[in-house]
Tab-separated table of C-alpha atoms and ligand atoms in Angstrom:
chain	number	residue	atom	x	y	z
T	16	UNK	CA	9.401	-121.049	-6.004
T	17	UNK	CA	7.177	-118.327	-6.868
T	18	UNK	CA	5.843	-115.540	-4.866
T	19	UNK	CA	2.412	-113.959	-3.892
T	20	UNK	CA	1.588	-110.658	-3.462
T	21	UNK	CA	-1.068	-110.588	-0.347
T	22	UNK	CA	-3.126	-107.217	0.193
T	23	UNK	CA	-5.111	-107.208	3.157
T	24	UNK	CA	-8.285	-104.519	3.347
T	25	UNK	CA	-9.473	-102.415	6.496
T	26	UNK	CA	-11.934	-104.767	7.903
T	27	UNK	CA	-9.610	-107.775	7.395
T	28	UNK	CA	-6.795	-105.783	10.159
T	29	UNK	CA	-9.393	-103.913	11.895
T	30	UNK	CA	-8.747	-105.469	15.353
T	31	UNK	CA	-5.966	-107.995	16.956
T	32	UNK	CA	-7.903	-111.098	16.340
T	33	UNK	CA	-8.645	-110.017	12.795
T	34	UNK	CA	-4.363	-109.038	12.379
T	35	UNK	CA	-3.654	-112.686	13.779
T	36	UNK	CA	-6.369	-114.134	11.637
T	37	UNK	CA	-4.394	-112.602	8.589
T	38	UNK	CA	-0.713	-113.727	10.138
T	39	UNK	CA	-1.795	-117.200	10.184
T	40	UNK	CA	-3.008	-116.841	6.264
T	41	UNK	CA	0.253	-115.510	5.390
T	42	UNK	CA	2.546	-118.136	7.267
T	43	UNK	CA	-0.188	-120.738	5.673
T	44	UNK	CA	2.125	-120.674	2.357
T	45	UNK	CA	5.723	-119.467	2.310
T	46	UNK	CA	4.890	-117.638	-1.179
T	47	UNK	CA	3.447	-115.080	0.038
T	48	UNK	CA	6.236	-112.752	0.914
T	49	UNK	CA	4.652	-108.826	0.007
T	50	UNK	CA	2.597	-108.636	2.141
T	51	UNK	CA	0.347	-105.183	1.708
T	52	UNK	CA	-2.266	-103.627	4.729
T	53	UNK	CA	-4.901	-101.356	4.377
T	54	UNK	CA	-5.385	-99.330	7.578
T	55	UNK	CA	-7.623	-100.341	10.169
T	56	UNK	CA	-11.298	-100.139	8.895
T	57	UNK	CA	-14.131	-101.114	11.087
T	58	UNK	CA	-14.964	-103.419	13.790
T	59	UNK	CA	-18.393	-102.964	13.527
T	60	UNK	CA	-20.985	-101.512	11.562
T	61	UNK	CA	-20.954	-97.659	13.570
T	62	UNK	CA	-17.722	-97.706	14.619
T	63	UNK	CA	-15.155	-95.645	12.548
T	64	UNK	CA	-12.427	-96.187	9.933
T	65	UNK	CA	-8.952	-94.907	10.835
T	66	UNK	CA	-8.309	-92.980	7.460
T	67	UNK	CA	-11.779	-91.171	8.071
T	68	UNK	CA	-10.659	-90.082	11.783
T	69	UNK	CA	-7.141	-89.166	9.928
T	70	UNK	CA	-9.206	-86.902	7.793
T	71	UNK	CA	-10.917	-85.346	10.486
T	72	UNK	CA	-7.779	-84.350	11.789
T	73	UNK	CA	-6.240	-82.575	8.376
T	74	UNK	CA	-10.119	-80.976	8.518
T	75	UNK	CA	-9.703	-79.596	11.821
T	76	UNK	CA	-6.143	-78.200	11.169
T	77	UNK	CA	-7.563	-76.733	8.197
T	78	UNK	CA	-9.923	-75.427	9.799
T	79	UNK	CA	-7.823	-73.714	13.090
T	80	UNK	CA	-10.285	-76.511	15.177
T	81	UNK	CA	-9.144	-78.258	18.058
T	82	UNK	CA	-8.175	-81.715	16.368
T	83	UNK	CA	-7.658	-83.403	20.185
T	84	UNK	CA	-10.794	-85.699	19.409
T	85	UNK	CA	-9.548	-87.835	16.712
T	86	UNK	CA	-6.091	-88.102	17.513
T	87	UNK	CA	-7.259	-89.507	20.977
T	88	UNK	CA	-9.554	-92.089	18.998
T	89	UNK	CA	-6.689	-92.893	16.470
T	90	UNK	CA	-3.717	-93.041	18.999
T	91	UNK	CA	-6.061	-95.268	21.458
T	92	UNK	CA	-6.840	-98.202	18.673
T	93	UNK	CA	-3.007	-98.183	17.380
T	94	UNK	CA	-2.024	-98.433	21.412
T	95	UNK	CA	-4.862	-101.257	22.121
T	96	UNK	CA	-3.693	-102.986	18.395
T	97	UNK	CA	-0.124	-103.029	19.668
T	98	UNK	CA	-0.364	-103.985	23.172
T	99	UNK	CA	-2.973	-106.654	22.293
T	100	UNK	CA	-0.251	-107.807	19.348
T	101	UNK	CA	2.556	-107.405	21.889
T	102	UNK	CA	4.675	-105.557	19.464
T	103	UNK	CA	6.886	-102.873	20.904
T	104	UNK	CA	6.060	-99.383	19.264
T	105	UNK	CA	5.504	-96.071	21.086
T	106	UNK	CA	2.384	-95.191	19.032
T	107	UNK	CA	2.522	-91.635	21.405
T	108	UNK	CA	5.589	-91.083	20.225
T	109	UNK	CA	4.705	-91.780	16.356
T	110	UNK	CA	1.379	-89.439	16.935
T	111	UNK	CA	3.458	-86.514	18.266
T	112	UNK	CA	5.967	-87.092	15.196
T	113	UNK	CA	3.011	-87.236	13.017
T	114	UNK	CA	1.429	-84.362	14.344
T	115	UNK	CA	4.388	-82.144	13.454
T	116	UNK	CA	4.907	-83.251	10.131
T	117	UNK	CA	1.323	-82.753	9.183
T	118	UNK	CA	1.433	-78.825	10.160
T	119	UNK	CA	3.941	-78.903	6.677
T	120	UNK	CA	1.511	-80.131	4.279
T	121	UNK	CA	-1.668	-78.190	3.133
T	122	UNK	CA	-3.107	-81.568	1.074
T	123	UNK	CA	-4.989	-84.034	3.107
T	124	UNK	CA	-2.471	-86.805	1.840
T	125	UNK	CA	0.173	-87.064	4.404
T	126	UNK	CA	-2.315	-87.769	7.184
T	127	UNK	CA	-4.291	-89.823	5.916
T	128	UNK	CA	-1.541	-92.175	4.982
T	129	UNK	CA	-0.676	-92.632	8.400
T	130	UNK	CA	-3.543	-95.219	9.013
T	131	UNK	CA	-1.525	-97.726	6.577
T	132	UNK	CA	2.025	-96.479	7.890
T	133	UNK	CA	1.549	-97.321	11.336
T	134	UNK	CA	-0.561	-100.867	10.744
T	135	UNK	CA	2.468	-102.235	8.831
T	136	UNK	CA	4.781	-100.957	10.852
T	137	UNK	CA	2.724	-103.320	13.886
T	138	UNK	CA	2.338	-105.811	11.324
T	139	UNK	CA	5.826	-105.941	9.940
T	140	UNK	CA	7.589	-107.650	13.307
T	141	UNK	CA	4.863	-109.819	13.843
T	142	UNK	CA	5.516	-111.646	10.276
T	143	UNK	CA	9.748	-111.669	10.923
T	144	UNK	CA	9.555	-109.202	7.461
T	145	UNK	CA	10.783	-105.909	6.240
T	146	UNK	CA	8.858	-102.827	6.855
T	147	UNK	CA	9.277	-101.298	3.195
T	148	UNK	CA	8.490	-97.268	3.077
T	149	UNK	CA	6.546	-96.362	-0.114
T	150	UNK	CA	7.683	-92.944	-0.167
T	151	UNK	CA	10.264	-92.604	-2.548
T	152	UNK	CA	9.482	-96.239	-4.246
T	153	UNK	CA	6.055	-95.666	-5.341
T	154	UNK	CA	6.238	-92.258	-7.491
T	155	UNK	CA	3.594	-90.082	-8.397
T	156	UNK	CA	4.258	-87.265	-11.232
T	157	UNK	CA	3.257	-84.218	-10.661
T	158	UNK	CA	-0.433	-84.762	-12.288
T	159	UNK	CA	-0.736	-87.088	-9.372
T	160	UNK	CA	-0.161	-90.538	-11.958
T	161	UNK	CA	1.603	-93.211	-11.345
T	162	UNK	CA	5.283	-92.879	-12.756
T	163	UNK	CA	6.388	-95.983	-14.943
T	164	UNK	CA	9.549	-96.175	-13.210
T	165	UNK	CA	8.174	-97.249	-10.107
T	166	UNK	CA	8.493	-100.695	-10.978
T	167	UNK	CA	11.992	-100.395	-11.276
T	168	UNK	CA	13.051	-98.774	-8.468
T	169	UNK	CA	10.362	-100.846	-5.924
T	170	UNK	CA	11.426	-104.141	-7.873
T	171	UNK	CA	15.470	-103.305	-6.568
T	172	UNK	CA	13.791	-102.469	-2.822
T	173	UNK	CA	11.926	-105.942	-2.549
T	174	UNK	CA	14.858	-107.760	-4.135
T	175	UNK	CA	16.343	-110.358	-1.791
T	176	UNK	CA	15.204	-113.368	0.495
T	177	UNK	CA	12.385	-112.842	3.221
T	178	UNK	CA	9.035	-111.252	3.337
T	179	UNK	CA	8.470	-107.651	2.777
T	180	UNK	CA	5.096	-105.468	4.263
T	181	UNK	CA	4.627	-102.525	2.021
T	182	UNK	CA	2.120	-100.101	3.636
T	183	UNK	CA	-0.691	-99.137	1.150
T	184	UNK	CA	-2.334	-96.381	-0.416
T	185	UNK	CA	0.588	-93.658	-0.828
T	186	UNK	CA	3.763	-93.173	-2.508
T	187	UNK	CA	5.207	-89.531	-3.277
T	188	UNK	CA	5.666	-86.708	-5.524
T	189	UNK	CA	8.502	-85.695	-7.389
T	190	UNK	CA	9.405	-83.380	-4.640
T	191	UNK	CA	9.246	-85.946	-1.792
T	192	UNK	CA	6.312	-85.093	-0.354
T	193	UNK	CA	3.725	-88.276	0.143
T	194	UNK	CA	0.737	-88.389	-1.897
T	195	UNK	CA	-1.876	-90.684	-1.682
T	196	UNK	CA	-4.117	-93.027	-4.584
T	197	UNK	CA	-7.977	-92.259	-4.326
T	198	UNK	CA	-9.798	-93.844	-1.331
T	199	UNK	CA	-9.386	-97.685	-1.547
T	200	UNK	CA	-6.260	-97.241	-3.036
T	201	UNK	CA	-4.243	-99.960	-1.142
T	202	UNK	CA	-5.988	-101.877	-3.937
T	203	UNK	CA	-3.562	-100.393	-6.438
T	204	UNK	CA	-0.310	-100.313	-4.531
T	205	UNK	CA	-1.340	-104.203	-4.425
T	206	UNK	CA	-1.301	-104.440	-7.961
T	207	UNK	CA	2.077	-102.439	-8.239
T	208	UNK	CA	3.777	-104.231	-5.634
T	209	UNK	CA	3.017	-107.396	-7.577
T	210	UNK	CA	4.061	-105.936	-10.681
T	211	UNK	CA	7.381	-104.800	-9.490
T	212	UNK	CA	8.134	-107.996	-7.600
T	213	UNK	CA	7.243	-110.065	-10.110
T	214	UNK	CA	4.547	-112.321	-8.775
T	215	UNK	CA	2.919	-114.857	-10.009
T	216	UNK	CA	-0.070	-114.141	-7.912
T	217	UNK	CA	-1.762	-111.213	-6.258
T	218	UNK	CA	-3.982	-111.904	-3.830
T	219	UNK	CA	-6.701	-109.471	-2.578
T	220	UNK	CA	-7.877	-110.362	0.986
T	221	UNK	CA	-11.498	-108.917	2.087
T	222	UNK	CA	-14.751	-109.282	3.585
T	223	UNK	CA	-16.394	-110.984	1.071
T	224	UNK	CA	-15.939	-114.522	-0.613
T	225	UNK	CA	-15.560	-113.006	-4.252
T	226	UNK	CA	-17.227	-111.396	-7.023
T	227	UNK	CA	-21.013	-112.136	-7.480
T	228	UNK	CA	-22.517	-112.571	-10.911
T	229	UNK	CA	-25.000	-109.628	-9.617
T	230	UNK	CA	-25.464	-107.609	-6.953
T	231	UNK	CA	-27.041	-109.573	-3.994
T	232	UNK	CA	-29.088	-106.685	-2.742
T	233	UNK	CA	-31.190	-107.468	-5.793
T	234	UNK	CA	-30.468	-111.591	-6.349
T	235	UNK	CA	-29.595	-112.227	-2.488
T	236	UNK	CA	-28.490	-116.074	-3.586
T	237	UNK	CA	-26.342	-114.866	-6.796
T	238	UNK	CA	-23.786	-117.325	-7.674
T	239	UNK	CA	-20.148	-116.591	-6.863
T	240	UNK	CA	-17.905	-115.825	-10.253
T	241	UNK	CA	-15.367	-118.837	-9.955
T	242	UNK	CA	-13.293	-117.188	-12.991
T	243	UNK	CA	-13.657	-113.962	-15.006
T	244	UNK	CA	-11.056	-111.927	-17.202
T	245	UNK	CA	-10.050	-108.054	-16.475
T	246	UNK	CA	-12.030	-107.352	-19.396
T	247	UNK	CA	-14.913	-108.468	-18.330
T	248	UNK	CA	-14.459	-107.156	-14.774
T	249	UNK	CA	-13.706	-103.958	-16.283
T	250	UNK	CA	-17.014	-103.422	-18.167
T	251	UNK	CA	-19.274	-104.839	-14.444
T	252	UNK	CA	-17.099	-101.999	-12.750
T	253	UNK	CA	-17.896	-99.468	-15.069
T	254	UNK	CA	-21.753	-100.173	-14.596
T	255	UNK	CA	-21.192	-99.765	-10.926
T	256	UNK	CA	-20.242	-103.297	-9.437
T	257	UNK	CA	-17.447	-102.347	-6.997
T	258	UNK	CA	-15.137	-104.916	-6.056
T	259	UNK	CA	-11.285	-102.978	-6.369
T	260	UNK	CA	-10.768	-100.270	-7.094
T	261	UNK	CA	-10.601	-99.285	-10.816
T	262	UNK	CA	-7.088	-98.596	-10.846
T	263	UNK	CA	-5.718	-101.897	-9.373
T	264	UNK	CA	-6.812	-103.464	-12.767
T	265	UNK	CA	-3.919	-101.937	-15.235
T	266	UNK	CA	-0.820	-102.761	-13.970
T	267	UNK	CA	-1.555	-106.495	-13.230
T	268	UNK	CA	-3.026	-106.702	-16.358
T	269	UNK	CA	-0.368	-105.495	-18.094
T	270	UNK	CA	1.908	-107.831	-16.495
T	271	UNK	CA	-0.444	-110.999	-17.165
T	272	UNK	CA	-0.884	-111.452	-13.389
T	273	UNK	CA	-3.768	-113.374	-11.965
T	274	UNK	CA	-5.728	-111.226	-9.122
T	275	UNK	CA	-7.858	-113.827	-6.831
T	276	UNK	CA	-10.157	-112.219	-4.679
T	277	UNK	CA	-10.179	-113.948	-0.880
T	278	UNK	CA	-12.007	-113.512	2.253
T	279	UNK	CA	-9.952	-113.574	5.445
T	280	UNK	CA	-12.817	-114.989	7.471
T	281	UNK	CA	-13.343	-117.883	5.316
T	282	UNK	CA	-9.950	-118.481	4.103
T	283	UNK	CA	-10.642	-121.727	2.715
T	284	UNK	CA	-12.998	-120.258	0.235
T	285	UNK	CA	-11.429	-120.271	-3.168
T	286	UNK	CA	-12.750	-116.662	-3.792
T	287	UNK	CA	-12.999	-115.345	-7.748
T	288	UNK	CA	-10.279	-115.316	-9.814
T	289	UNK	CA	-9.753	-112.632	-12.591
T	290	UNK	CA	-7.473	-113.881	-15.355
T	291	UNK	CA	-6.060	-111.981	-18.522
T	292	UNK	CA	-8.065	-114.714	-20.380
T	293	UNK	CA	-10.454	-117.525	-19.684
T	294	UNK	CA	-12.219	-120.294	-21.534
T	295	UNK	CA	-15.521	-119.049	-21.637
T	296	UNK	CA	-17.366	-121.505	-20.087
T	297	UNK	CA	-20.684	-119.802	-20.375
T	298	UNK	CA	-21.661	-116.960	-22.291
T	299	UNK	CA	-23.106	-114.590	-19.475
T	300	UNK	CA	-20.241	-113.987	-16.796
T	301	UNK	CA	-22.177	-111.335	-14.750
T	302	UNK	CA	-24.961	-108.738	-14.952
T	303	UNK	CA	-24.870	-105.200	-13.334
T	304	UNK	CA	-26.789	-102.397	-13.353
T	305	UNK	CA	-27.393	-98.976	-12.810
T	306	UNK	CA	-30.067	-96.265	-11.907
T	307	UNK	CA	-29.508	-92.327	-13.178
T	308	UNK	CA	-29.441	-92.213	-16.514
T	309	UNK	CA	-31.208	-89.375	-18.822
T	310	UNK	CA	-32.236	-90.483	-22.528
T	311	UNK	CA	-32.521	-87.616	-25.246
T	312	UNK	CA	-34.267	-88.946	-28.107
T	313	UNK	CA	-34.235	-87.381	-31.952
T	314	UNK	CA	-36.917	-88.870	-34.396
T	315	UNK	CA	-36.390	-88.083	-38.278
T	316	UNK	CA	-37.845	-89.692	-41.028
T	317	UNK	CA	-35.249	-90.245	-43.557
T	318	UNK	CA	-32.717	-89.881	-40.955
T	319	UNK	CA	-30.300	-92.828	-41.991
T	320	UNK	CA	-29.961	-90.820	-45.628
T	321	UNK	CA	-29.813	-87.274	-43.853
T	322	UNK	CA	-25.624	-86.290	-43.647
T	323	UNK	CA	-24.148	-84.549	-40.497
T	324	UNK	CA	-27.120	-84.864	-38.528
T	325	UNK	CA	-25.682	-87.064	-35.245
T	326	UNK	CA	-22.465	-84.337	-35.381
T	327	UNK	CA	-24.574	-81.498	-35.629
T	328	UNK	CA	-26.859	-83.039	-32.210
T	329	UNK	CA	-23.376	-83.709	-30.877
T	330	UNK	CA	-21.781	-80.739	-31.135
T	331	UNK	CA	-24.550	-79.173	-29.338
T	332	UNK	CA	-23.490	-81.751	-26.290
T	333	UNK	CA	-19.832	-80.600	-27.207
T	334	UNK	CA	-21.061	-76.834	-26.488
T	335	UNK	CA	-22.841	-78.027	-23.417
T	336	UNK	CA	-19.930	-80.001	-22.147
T	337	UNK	CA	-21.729	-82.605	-21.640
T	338	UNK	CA	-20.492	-86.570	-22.326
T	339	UNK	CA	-22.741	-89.299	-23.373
T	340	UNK	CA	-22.649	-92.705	-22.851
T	341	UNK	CA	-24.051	-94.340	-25.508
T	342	UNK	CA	-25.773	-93.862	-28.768
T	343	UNK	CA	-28.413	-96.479	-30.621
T	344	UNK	CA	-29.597	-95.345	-33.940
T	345	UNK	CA	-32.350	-96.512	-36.183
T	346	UNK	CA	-33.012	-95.753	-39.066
T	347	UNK	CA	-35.268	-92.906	-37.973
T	348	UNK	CA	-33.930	-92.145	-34.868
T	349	UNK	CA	-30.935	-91.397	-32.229
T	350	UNK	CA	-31.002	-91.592	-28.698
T	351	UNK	CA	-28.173	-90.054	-26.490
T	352	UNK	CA	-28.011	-92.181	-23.263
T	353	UNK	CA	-26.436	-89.170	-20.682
T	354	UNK	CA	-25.945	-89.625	-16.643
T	355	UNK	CA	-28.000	-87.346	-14.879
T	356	UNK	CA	-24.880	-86.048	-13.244
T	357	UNK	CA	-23.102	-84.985	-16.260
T	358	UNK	CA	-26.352	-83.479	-17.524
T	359	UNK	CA	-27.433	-81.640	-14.872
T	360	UNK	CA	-29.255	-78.929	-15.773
T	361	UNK	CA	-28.772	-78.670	-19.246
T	362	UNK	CA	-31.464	-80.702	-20.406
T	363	UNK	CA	-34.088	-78.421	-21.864
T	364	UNK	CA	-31.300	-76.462	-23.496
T	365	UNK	CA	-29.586	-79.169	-25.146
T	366	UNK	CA	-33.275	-80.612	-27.048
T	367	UNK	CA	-33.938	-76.747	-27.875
T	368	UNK	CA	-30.675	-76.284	-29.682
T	369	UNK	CA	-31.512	-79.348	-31.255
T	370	UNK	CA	-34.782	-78.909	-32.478
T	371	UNK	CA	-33.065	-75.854	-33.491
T	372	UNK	CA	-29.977	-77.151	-35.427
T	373	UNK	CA	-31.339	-80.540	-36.561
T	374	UNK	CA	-35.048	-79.750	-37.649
T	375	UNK	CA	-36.287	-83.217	-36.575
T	376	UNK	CA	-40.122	-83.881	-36.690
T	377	UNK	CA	-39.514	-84.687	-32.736
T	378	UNK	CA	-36.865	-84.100	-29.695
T	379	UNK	CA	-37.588	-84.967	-26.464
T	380	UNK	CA	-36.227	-86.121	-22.933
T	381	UNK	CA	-36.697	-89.728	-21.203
T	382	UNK	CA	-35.568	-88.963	-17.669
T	383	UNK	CA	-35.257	-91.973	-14.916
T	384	UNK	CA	-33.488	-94.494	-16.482
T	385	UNK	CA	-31.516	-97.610	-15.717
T	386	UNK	CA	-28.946	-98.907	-17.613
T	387	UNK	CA	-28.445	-102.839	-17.526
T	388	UNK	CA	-25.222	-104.367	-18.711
T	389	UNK	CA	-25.083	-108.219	-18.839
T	390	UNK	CA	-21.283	-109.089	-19.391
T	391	UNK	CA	-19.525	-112.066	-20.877
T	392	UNK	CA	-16.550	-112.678	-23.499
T	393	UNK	CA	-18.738	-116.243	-24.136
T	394	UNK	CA	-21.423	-113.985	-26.024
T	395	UNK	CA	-19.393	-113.780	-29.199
T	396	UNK	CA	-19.477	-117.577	-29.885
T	397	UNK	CA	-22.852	-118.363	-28.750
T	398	UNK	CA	-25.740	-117.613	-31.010
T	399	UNK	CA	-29.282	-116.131	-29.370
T	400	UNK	CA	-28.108	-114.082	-26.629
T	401	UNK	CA	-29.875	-110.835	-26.935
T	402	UNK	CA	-32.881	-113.307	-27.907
T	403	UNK	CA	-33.263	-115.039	-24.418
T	404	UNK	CA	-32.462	-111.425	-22.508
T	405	UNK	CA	-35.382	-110.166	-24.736
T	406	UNK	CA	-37.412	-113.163	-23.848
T	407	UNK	CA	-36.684	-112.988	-20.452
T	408	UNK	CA	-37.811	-109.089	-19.707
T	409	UNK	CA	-41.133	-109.889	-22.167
T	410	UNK	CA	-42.181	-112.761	-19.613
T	411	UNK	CA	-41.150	-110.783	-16.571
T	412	UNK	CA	-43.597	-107.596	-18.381
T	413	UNK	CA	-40.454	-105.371	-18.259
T	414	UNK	CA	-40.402	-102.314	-21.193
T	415	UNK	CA	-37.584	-102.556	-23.036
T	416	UNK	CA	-36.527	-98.648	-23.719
T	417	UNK	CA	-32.853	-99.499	-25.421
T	418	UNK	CA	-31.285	-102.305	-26.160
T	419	UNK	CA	-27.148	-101.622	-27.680
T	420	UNK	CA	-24.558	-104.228	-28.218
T	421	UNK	CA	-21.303	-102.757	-29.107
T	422	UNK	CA	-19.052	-104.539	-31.898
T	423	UNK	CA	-16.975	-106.388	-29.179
T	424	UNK	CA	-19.956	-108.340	-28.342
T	425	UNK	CA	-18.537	-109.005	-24.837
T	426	UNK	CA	-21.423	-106.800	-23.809
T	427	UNK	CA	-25.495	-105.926	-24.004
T	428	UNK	CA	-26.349	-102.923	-22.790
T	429	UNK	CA	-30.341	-102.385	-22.082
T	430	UNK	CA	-32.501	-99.151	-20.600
T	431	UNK	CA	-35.544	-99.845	-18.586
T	432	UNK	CA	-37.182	-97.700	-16.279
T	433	UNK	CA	-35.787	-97.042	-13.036
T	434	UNK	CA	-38.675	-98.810	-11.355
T	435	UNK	CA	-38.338	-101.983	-13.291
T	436	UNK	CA	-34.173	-102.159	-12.614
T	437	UNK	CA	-34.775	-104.632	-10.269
T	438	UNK	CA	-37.326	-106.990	-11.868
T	439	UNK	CA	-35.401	-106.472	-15.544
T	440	UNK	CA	-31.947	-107.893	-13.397
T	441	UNK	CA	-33.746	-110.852	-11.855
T	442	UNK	CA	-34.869	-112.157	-14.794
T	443	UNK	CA	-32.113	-111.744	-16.912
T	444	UNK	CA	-30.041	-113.391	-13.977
T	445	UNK	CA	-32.301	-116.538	-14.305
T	446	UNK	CA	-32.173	-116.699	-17.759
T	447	UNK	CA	-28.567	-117.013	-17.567
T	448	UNK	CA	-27.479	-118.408	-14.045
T	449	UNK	CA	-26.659	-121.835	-15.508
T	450	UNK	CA	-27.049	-121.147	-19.574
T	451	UNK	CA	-24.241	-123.039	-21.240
V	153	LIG	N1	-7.358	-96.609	3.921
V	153	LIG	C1	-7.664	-96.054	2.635
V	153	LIG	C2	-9.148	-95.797	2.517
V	153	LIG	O1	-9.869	-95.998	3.478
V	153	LIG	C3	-7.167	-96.880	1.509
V	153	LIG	C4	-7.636	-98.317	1.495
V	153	LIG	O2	-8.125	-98.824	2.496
V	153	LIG	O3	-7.553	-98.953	0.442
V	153	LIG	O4	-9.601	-95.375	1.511
């Protein structure tokens, strides 16, 4: 029999009922033996996350402040979640303990690893399973990346019958002190622990029944993304749809392990399922978009027969440090697609130097753009993509600033106006919803 890797999120083990709803899951289907919790998140919308309150403690210490107000908070939720579980744990005790250790570490990390620590350790008795301790299984070099021979070393600690709860989010350095992955990072010690324990499945429990094929702020009805590859899921997360974090993605990958994304309140939902590969089914898998973008653009006639011109306008970028994101040419002109936050300032220096350096008849800046990527492997195979996107934002009287489809052709990247982001992803959603 095979095994799952189960990660549960903060709002699926925020409160008891939500800890038994994910116990029942577990015991639902004996292959799910790792078994990896997030710390509590919220209950409700104003209520407060336990890693945040952790990190207003480190802030106080920092800070010589009286940190009495969010250790009160944090040690009353793990005392209600433990009496309300009836699983025997002095959480005072564990504070105190806590407290002390954190006066040794000047990085926020320890602390705020203590939100996962003490949720599996509550979680571990109630599933008849091993609490397994990160630290010193899950290794960080000392750039703070993941070291390869984790899998090794956690594959030996989760050998054996049983089920295994490995808290998430931290590991440590190579001096033993604990270290923690970005925020959300229980995510990625999912993904390791199903690496190293060889599962066949890893299984992401949240609050949401899967990936949509756009954001439902702007379609509130989008379809739910029955299958999609890490590929494709790579290039929606890069254009800001956030579903796991970024760094969950590699070592499942890698390994050719399945991720399906669940929802703990509706557990009979099948959720999304991200695959190495897929049959593409349909061409379009999913559409995202994003606002912030700053276009410079270089007009020259003659420009396709002019050498060294795009390296000269780069290495003005280059001397800026400043990174672009993309770059459609014509044959008379380049445009340098830039986020506003890399930019910054630099703007007005950048198309001086230019006009400067490349002599072109004109050089000028198209702030307030929105960058529109509509994602699927399908779009190789199928002929008139970019046609019925192009169709679509002409009907729905959208501008069309950019339109750049790299040589993978998994991908169509298009700039419109900030104000039009919405209407340009609406229509391009209907045009492909249920294209085949
Ligand atoms: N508890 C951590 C956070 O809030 C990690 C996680 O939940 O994935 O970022």
């Amino acid at each position: 029999m095979g095994s799952i890797t189960s990660k549960f999120g903060g709002t699926s083990l925020a409160s008891a009922a939500m800890i038994r709803q994910a116990v029942a899951i577990i015991n639902r289907d004996p292959r799910r033996r790792f078994i990896v919790p997030s710390a509590p998140g919220k209950r409700t919308p104003d209520d407060k996350k336990i890693t945040d309150l952790l990190l207003t403690w480190h802030a106080a210490l920092k800070n010589d402040l009286d940190p009495g107000q969010p250790i009160a908070i944090i040690t009353q939720r793990f005392s209600e979640l433990a009496g309300e579980l009836g699983v025997a744990i002095d959480i005072e005790k564990e504070i105190a303990e806590i407290g002390s250790e954190a006066k040794k570490y000047d990085t926020p990390d320890y602390l705020a690893s203590r939100g996962e620590y003490l949720n599996a350790r509550i979680l571990a008795p109630l599933l008849g399973a091993k609490f397994v301790d990160p630290a010193g299984l899950i290794l960080f070099d000392y750039e703070g990346r993941l070291d390869e021979n984790t899998y090794e070393i956690l594959g030996d600690a989760l050998k054996g019958e049983g089920r295994f709860v490995v808290p998430g989010f931290y590991g440590s350095d190579p001096e033993g002190h604990i270290r923690t992955f970005s925020r959300g990072g229980s995510d990625v010690t999912g993904s390791v622990v199903s690496r190293a324990s060889g599962s066949e499945l890893y299984e992401n429990w949240t609050d949401v029944s899967g990936i949509r094929m756009t954001d439902p702020r702007i379609v509130p009805n989008a379809r739910r993304i029955d299958e999609i590859t890490y590929g494709e899921l790579r290039e929606l997360a890069y254009m800001g749809a956030s579903v796991i974090h970024d760094e969950a993605i590699f070592p499942v990958q890698r390994a050719g392990i399945p991720m399906n994304i669940r929802n703990t309140m509706q557990p009979d939902d099948p959720g999304t399922m991200i695959l190495p590969e897929r049959l593409p089914k349909q061409p379009v898998i999913g559409i995202a978009a994003k606002k912030g973008f700053t276009m410079i653009n270089i007009e020259k006639t003659m420009m396709n027969r002019e050498v060294g011109l795009a390296r000269r306008a780069l290495s003005i970028l280059e001397e800026h440090r400043v990174s672009f994101e993309h770059m459609p040419t014509s044959i008379d002109s380049i445009s340098l697609i830039i986020r506003d936050d890399e930019l910054k300032q630099h703007g007005l220096s950048i198309v001086t130097a230019i006009d400067r350096v490349c002599e072109p008849d004109r050089v000028w800046l198209t702030p307030g753009i929105s960058l529109i990527a509509t994602v699927g492997e399908g779009m190789s195979h199928h002929i008139g993509v970019a046609a019925r996107l192009t169709a679509a934002l002409a009907e729905a009287r959208v501008n069309l600033r950019v339109l750049d489809q790299g040589a993978s052709e998994t991908n169509i990247i298009i700039g419109v106006n900030e104000d039009d982001m919405e209407t340009a992803v609406q229509a391009i959603y209907s045009a492909f919803e249920n294209w085949k």
